[in-house]
Short mmCIF file of C-alpha atoms in Angstrom, two decimals:
data_model
loop_
_atom_site.label_atom_id
_atom_site.label_comp_id
_atom_site.label_asym_id
_atom_site.label_seq_id
_atom_site.Cartn_x
_atom_site.Cartn_y
_atom_site.Cartn_z
CA MET A 1205 0.31 -0.19 0.39
CA GLY A 1206 2.84 2.57 -1.71
CA LEU A 1207 5.32 4.08 1.14
CA PRO A 1208 4.63 2.42 4.42
CA ASP A 1209 6.55 -0.31 2.31
CA ILE A 1210 10.07 0.80 3.31
CA ILE A 1211 8.66 0.69 6.99
CA ILE A 1212 8.12 -2.94 6.45
CA GLU A 1213 12.18 -2.74 4.65
CA PHE A 1214 14.14 -1.11 6.88
CA SER A 1215 12.53 -3.85 9.76
CA LYS A 1216 13.66 -6.28 7.96
CA LYS A 1217 17.73 -4.61 7.77
CA ALA A 1218 17.30 -4.68 10.95
CA VAL A 1219 16.94 -7.90 11.32
CA THR A 1220 19.11 -8.88 8.73
CA ALA A 1221 22.03 -5.82 9.91
CA ILE A 1222 22.51 -8.54 13.10
CA GLN A 1223 23.31 -12.09 11.07
CA ASN A 1224 25.41 -9.98 8.84
CA GLY A 1225 26.75 -8.68 11.84
CA SER A 1226 27.33 -11.49 13.68
CA ILE A 1227 29.11 -13.97 11.52
CA GLY A 1228 30.52 -11.91 7.73
CA ILE A 1229 32.13 -12.35 5.37
CA VAL A 1230 35.06 -12.84 3.75
CA GLY A 1231 36.48 -12.61 0.06
CA ILE A 1232 39.46 -13.90 -0.62
CA MET A 1233 41.88 -13.58 -4.07
CA LEU A 1234 43.77 -16.87 -4.86
CA LYS A 1235 46.30 -18.11 -7.27
CA ASP A 1236 46.47 -21.53 -9.09
CA ALA A 1237 46.40 -24.08 -11.53
CA LYS A 1238 42.21 -25.05 -10.27
CA ASN A 1239 39.62 -23.63 -9.57
CA LYS A 1240 39.82 -20.46 -11.97
CA GLY A 1241 37.40 -17.83 -11.26
CA ALA A 1242 34.68 -17.92 -8.01
CA MET A 1243 33.52 -20.42 -5.37
CA VAL A 1244 31.56 -20.09 -2.91
CA LEU A 1245 32.24 -21.62 0.47
CA ARG A 1246 30.33 -21.79 3.67
CA SER A 1247 32.63 -24.62 5.61
CA VAL A 1248 35.74 -25.94 5.62
CA ASP A 1249 34.02 -28.66 4.63
CA GLU A 1250 32.97 -27.44 1.66
CA ILE A 1251 36.68 -26.92 0.46
CA PRO A 1252 37.66 -28.68 -2.58
CA THR A 1253 39.91 -32.30 -2.21
CA GLY A 1254 41.21 -35.22 -4.57
CA ASP A 1255 41.79 -34.12 -8.21
CA SER A 1256 39.81 -30.36 -7.53
CA ALA A 1257 42.33 -29.21 -4.59
CA PHE A 1258 43.93 -26.60 -4.73
CA SER A 1259 47.84 -27.00 -4.04
CA ALA A 1260 48.36 -26.74 -0.12
CA GLU A 1261 49.32 -23.50 0.73
CA ASN A 1262 45.98 -22.30 -0.69
CA THR A 1263 44.00 -24.82 0.86
CA ALA A 1264 45.77 -24.42 4.12
CA TYR A 1265 44.92 -20.53 3.89
CA ILE A 1266 41.43 -20.90 3.37
CA GLU A 1267 41.45 -23.52 5.84
CA ARG A 1268 42.79 -21.07 8.79
CA ALA A 1269 39.63 -18.42 8.01
CA PHE A 1270 36.97 -20.77 8.58
CA ILE A 1271 39.24 -20.94 12.09
CA GLY A 1272 36.65 -17.69 12.98
CA SER A 1273 33.83 -19.05 12.18
CA PRO A 1274 32.41 -16.42 9.06
CA SER A 1275 29.18 -17.08 7.84
CA LYS A 1276 30.77 -17.47 4.03
CA VAL A 1277 34.08 -17.42 2.03
CA ILE A 1278 34.20 -16.04 -1.37
CA ILE A 1279 37.04 -17.11 -3.75
CA TYR A 1280 38.16 -15.95 -6.36
CA THR A 1281 41.47 -18.01 -7.87
CA MET A 1282 42.80 -16.42 -11.13
CA ASP A 1283 46.02 -18.42 -13.23
CA THR A 1284 49.58 -18.40 -11.13
CA THR A 1285 50.61 -16.43 -14.27
CA ALA A 1286 48.80 -13.77 -13.63
CA GLU A 1287 50.58 -10.40 -12.46
CA SER A 1288 48.24 -8.78 -11.49
CA TYR A 1289 45.04 -9.02 -9.19
CA ASP A 1290 42.92 -6.89 -11.86
CA GLU A 1291 41.01 -9.18 -12.43
CA ALA A 1292 40.17 -10.62 -8.48
CA THR A 1293 39.00 -6.66 -7.50
CA LYS A 1294 36.90 -6.62 -10.37
CA TYR A 1295 35.29 -9.80 -9.45
CA PHE A 1296 34.86 -8.41 -5.70
CA ALA A 1297 33.86 -4.51 -6.81
CA THR A 1298 30.90 -6.02 -7.55
CA GLN A 1299 30.70 -8.32 -4.22
CA LYS A 1300 29.74 -7.72 -0.94
CA VAL A 1301 32.55 -8.32 1.32
CA ASN A 1302 33.25 -7.76 4.93
CA TYR A 1303 36.82 -7.94 4.85
CA ILE A 1304 38.85 -8.90 2.69
CA VAL A 1305 42.29 -10.67 0.63
CA GLY A 1306 44.92 -11.08 -0.37
CA ALA A 1307 46.64 -14.30 -1.35
CA PRO A 1308 49.32 -16.52 0.93
CA ASP A 1309 52.81 -14.82 -1.13
CA LEU A 1310 50.86 -11.21 -1.39
CA THR A 1311 54.37 -9.37 -2.08
CA THR A 1312 54.28 -5.38 -0.45
CA GLU A 1313 54.09 -3.79 -4.12
CA GLU A 1314 50.74 -5.79 -3.72
CA ALA A 1315 49.38 -4.75 -0.58
CA THR A 1316 49.89 -1.61 -1.83
CA LYS A 1317 47.59 -1.82 -5.03
CA LEU A 1318 45.43 -3.22 -2.99
CA ALA A 1319 45.06 -0.90 -0.49
CA THR A 1320 44.27 2.01 -3.16
CA TRP A 1321 41.73 -0.47 -5.05
CA VAL A 1322 39.31 -0.89 -1.76
CA LYS A 1323 39.88 3.09 -0.45
CA GLY A 1324 38.57 3.90 -4.09
CA ILE A 1325 35.57 1.33 -4.09
CA ARG A 1326 34.83 3.45 -0.62
CA LYS A 1327 35.08 6.03 -1.88
CA ASN A 1328 33.57 5.55 -4.49
CA SER A 1329 30.20 3.62 -4.01
CA VAL A 1330 28.36 2.28 -1.38
CA ARG A 1331 30.50 -1.00 -0.67
CA ARG A 1332 32.51 -1.00 2.50
CA PRO A 1333 35.32 -4.26 2.22
CA VAL A 1334 37.67 -3.78 4.70
CA ALA A 1335 41.56 -5.17 3.53
CA VAL A 1336 43.56 -6.83 5.82
CA LEU A 1337 46.83 -6.48 4.63
CA PRO A 1338 50.56 -7.20 5.46
CA LYS A 1339 52.54 -4.72 6.65
CA THR A 1340 50.61 -2.26 4.88
CA ALA A 1341 50.03 1.72 6.66
CA GLY A 1342 47.17 2.44 4.32
CA ASP A 1343 46.16 5.75 7.28
CA SER A 1344 42.87 4.23 5.93
CA ARG A 1345 39.65 3.45 8.25
CA GLY A 1346 38.94 -0.24 4.83
CA VAL A 1347 42.73 -1.21 5.46
CA ILE A 1348 43.92 -2.94 7.84
CA ASN A 1349 47.07 -3.39 8.73
CA PHE A 1350 48.36 -6.36 10.40
CA GLU A 1351 52.10 -6.08 11.42
CA VAL A 1352 52.86 -7.94 14.24
CA VAL A 1353 55.84 -6.13 16.04
CA ASN A 1354 59.07 -8.09 15.58
CA SER A 1355 58.23 -9.98 12.50
CA SER A 1356 60.26 -10.66 10.62
CA ALA A 1357 61.94 -13.24 7.78
CA THR A 1358 63.28 -15.43 10.02
CA ASN A 1359 60.99 -14.69 13.00
CA LYS A 1360 57.87 -15.12 11.83
CA ILE A 1361 54.19 -16.14 13.91
CA GLU A 1362 54.62 -19.32 15.16
CA VAL A 1363 51.78 -23.43 15.24
CA GLY A 1364 53.25 -25.96 17.09
CA GLU A 1365 56.24 -26.29 14.81
CA LYS A 1366 55.32 -24.75 11.73
CA GLN A 1367 55.76 -21.17 11.21
CA TYR A 1368 53.69 -18.54 9.74
CA THR A 1369 54.71 -14.55 8.22
CA GLU A 1370 51.08 -11.66 7.85
CA ALA A 1371 50.87 -12.51 5.17
CA GLU A 1372 50.13 -15.50 5.15
CA TYR A 1373 48.12 -15.70 7.85
CA CYS A 1374 45.26 -12.12 6.56
CA SER A 1375 42.74 -15.00 6.04
CA ARG A 1376 42.98 -16.07 10.06
CA ILE A 1377 42.65 -12.43 10.98
CA ALA A 1378 39.65 -11.79 8.86
CA GLY A 1379 37.91 -15.20 8.97
CA LEU A 1380 38.54 -14.09 13.33
CA LEU A 1381 37.01 -10.28 12.40
CA ALA A 1382 34.58 -10.69 10.60
CA GLY A 1383 32.93 -14.23 12.23
CA LEU A 1384 32.51 -11.41 15.62
CA ASP A 1385 29.07 -10.90 17.19
CA LEU A 1386 29.09 -6.62 16.41
CA ARG A 1387 28.79 -6.23 20.53
CA VAL A 1388 31.79 -7.01 21.10
CA SER A 1389 35.69 -6.09 19.74
CA ALA A 1390 38.54 -7.68 18.26
CA THR A 1391 40.71 -6.54 20.82
CA TYR A 1392 42.05 -9.46 23.39
CA LYS A 1393 40.03 -11.25 20.83
CA PRO A 1394 42.88 -15.33 21.48
CA LEU A 1395 44.12 -17.27 18.07
CA THR A 1396 44.57 -20.81 19.94
CA GLU A 1397 46.06 -22.08 18.31
CA VAL A 1398 49.18 -19.88 17.81
CA THR A 1399 51.65 -21.15 20.04
CA ALA A 1400 54.56 -17.96 19.99
CA ILE A 1401 54.95 -14.95 18.61
CA PRO A 1402 59.12 -12.24 18.38
CA LEU A 1403 59.15 -11.14 21.65
CA VAL A 1404 59.48 -7.25 22.28
CA ASP A 1405 61.43 -6.25 24.70
CA SER A 1406 58.59 -3.78 26.76
CA ASP A 1407 54.86 -2.89 26.32
CA GLU A 1408 55.84 0.48 24.67
CA GLU A 1409 56.48 -1.72 21.43
CA VAL A 1410 52.75 -3.23 21.36
CA ASP A 1411 51.53 0.48 22.20
CA THR A 1412 53.86 2.48 19.37
CA ALA A 1413 52.46 -0.68 17.42
CA ILE A 1414 48.65 0.70 17.46
CA ASP A 1415 49.19 3.52 17.89
CA ALA A 1416 50.69 4.07 14.41
CA GLY A 1417 47.65 1.99 13.08
CA LYS A 1418 49.52 -1.46 13.15
CA LEU A 1419 46.39 -4.28 13.75
CA THR A 1420 48.83 -5.91 15.47
CA LEU A 1421 49.69 -9.48 18.16
CA TYR A 1422 50.69 -9.64 22.11
CA ASN A 1423 51.56 -11.82 24.20
CA ASP A 1424 49.08 -11.56 27.24
CA GLY A 1425 51.59 -14.35 28.97
CA GLU A 1426 48.80 -17.61 29.34
CA ARG A 1427 47.71 -17.39 25.49
CA VAL A 1428 48.86 -15.02 22.16
CA VAL A 1429 45.71 -12.39 21.58
CA ILE A 1430 45.08 -9.61 19.71
CA ALA A 1431 46.44 -6.56 20.75
CA ARG A 1432 44.00 -4.05 19.44
CA GLY A 1433 41.67 -3.96 17.64
CA VAL A 1434 42.35 -1.14 14.95
CA ASN A 1435 42.52 -0.24 11.51
CA SER A 1436 45.16 1.19 9.40
CA LEU A 1437 43.28 5.55 9.98
CA THR A 1438 45.83 7.67 11.34
CA THR A 1439 44.79 11.01 10.25
CA VAL A 1440 42.08 11.79 11.86
CA THR A 1441 39.47 14.34 10.77
CA GLU A 1442 36.21 15.39 11.30
CA VAL A 1443 34.43 12.56 9.07
CA GLU A 1444 36.99 10.16 9.74
CA THR A 1445 36.50 11.02 13.29
CA ALA A 1446 39.07 8.94 16.27
CA ASP A 1447 36.22 6.22 17.06
CA LEU A 1448 36.74 5.23 13.60
CA GLN A 1449 40.09 4.00 14.11
CA LYS A 1450 38.30 0.95 16.64
CA ILE A 1451 37.32 -1.91 13.90
CA LYS A 1452 34.02 -2.32 15.95
CA ILE A 1453 32.57 1.42 15.51
CA ASN A 1454 34.31 0.95 12.05
CA ALA A 1455 32.16 -1.77 11.09
CA ILE A 1456 29.18 -0.91 12.53
CA GLN A 1457 28.73 2.55 10.85
CA ASP A 1458 29.98 0.39 7.08
CA GLN A 1459 26.56 -1.86 7.71
CA ILE A 1460 24.64 1.64 8.66
CA GLU A 1461 24.98 3.03 6.08
CA GLY A 1462 24.97 0.55 3.59
CA ASP A 1463 21.33 -0.93 4.87
CA ILE A 1464 19.69 3.05 4.20
CA TYR A 1465 21.32 3.09 0.95
CA SER A 1466 20.22 -0.57 -0.83
CA THR A 1467 16.83 -0.33 0.49
CA ILE A 1468 16.38 4.20 -0.57
CA ASN A 1469 18.42 2.68 -3.71
CA LYS A 1470 15.43 -0.08 -3.56
CA SER A 1471 12.42 0.55 -2.09
CA TYR A 1472 12.13 4.40 -2.94
CA ILE A 1473 14.02 6.47 -4.93
CA GLY A 1474 12.16 6.72 -8.82
CA ASN A 1475 9.12 4.86 -7.06
CA TYR A 1476 7.22 8.36 -4.30
CA SER A 1477 6.61 11.65 -5.83
CA ASN A 1478 8.99 14.11 -3.13
CA SER A 1479 6.17 15.16 -1.05
CA TYR A 1480 6.74 16.46 2.62
CA ASP A 1481 4.74 13.28 3.27
CA ASN A 1482 6.27 11.41 2.13
CA LYS A 1483 10.06 12.73 3.48
CA CYS A 1484 8.04 12.17 6.74
CA LEU A 1485 7.30 8.39 6.24
CA LEU A 1486 11.16 8.03 5.12
CA ILE A 1487 12.23 9.31 8.11
CA THR A 1488 9.87 7.17 10.16
CA ALA A 1489 11.43 4.11 8.36
CA ILE A 1490 15.21 4.81 8.91
CA LYS A 1491 14.07 6.32 12.36
CA GLY A 1492 12.30 2.97 13.35
CA TYR A 1493 15.62 0.63 11.91
CA LEU A 1494 18.24 2.80 13.79
CA ARG A 1495 16.07 2.49 17.11
CA GLY A 1496 16.17 -1.30 16.40
CA LEU A 1497 19.59 -1.32 16.93
CA GLU A 1498 19.97 0.15 19.43
CA ALA A 1499 20.96 -0.72 23.38
CA THR A 1500 17.00 -1.42 24.33
CA GLU A 1501 14.86 -4.18 24.81
CA GLY A 1502 14.16 -6.24 22.21
CA GLY A 1503 16.67 -4.53 20.33
CA LYS A 1504 20.58 -5.31 19.07
CA GLY A 1505 22.27 -3.34 21.48
CA TRP A 1506 24.72 -2.75 18.79
CA LEU A 1507 23.65 1.41 19.30
CA LYS A 1508 22.49 4.02 22.93
CA ALA A 1509 19.93 3.96 23.82
CA ASP A 1510 17.24 6.91 22.99
CA SER A 1511 20.41 8.23 21.01
CA SER A 1512 19.66 7.67 16.60
CA THR A 1513 17.45 11.07 14.94
CA MET A 1514 16.78 11.69 12.23
CA GLU A 1515 14.94 14.70 10.60
CA ILE A 1516 14.35 17.40 8.05
CA ASN A 1517 18.28 18.83 7.03
CA VAL A 1518 16.99 23.42 7.11
CA ALA A 1519 19.21 24.23 6.46
CA LYS A 1520 20.45 22.32 3.74
CA GLN A 1521 16.81 22.00 2.36
CA LYS A 1522 17.01 26.39 2.07
CA GLN A 1523 20.42 26.57 0.43
CA TYR A 1524 19.60 23.94 -2.39
CA LEU A 1525 15.92 26.67 -2.69
CA GLU A 1526 17.41 29.83 -2.10
CA SER A 1527 20.40 27.97 -5.37
CA ILE A 1528 17.36 27.47 -7.07
CA GLY A 1529 16.08 31.47 -6.98
CA VAL A 1530 12.98 30.58 -3.87
CA ASP A 1531 13.31 33.66 -1.94
CA THR A 1532 13.50 32.30 1.49
CA SER A 1533 12.97 35.12 3.90
CA GLU A 1534 9.87 35.86 4.72
CA MET A 1535 9.54 31.73 5.05
CA ASP A 1536 9.72 29.99 8.40
CA GLU A 1537 10.48 26.44 9.50
CA GLN A 1538 7.49 24.59 8.84
CA ALA A 1539 7.36 26.02 5.17
CA ILE A 1540 11.22 25.49 4.58
CA LYS A 1541 10.60 21.74 5.31
CA GLU A 1542 7.54 21.59 3.91
CA ALA A 1543 8.84 23.02 0.75
CA ASN A 1544 9.20 22.28 -3.02
CA THR A 1545 12.53 20.45 -3.56
CA GLY A 1546 12.46 18.40 -6.48
CA SER A 1547 14.43 15.68 -6.81
CA HIS A 1548 16.10 16.20 -3.53
CA VAL A 1549 16.05 15.24 0.02
CA PHE A 1550 18.01 16.47 2.63
CA LEU A 1551 17.92 14.19 6.08
CA LYS A 1552 20.00 14.54 8.73
CA GLY A 1553 20.70 12.51 12.14
CA THR A 1554 22.72 11.84 15.12
CA ILE A 1555 23.10 7.78 16.18
CA SER A 1556 25.46 6.93 19.24
CA ILE A 1557 27.97 3.87 18.79
CA LEU A 1558 28.87 1.59 21.51
CA ASP A 1559 32.05 0.94 22.31
CA ALA A 1560 33.00 -2.36 24.06
CA ILE A 1561 34.22 -2.33 27.47
CA GLU A 1562 38.74 -2.46 26.64
CA ASP A 1563 40.16 0.59 29.15
CA VAL A 1564 38.98 -0.34 32.77
CA ASP A 1565 40.50 1.68 35.80
CA ILE A 1566 39.33 0.59 38.58
CA PHE A 1567 41.00 1.93 42.53
CA ILE A 1568 39.81 -0.18 45.72
CA ASN A 1569 40.25 1.83 48.96
CA LYS A 1570 41.71 -1.01 51.71
CA ASP A 1571 39.89 -0.31 54.90
#
């Protein structure tokens, strides 16, 4: 019955958002002699074996992604002679993935190109992939710079008797992140299979790495964990704010942006007259979606309770009206809200994304 369908769609999106946020999607770009093209795997049991098997190295790389329990792993395989990842990036530009990685033998040059590609995708489309790359200072919330402090060609991540580079372990990190519920962070999440990492002289070395935008590992004396769930963003602005350095915060914002974009494009644009009443119904739909993500009874716990707002952006609407020659000097705020804005809809809102408990300061007074 017309526009209220949008409200139903947003309600559906609120449910879908929790499912997608809890167990996300990993994209893997490989070079292999087998299984050219795209493949979707939903469990480790679906990894090809026998005559169709990937190389032993690539098979193990895919298996590590599934340790973290992502909802699925999308693989795009190129020929071993491929000189670039262009074929794979062209494919993944059309796919929804939460985290994406290159091959286990990814070079520094290739990682830098992938960082540039993912930043371009995030800037120029509604897709929000995040690349997990080895030793790549992307200065972007779309790039996770995975680097273990003091790692080298002879001092690597140890799993029993085997040693791995950061490039070989990017799929493990991506799978762990994709499998996290968005109410929690990656900070101090254990990699239970890792038996040792390069030694550090002091915790300050780890602190320095974190401050430099590196997702690194830390041995807390009992286990090896992710030191702090951060991405590579180091240059903070009014848009790229400090809280977006946290992988958890960024993931929630990405999810919300994606849900709102896709629903408006699918259910609203071109389908309804741009009247004031229809604008109000769209506002109601978005508000309902956001409130479904709040930390309230029946909510999802991503946003602070009662923090979400959405309304017509009066300042922008007034600016638009004046740009097309409308005299607004005699118009009050309500008149500006109800004015004809052609095909344009100007909205603004607020949300407050909840972080996870990570820094605790307790004072105990003894009698």
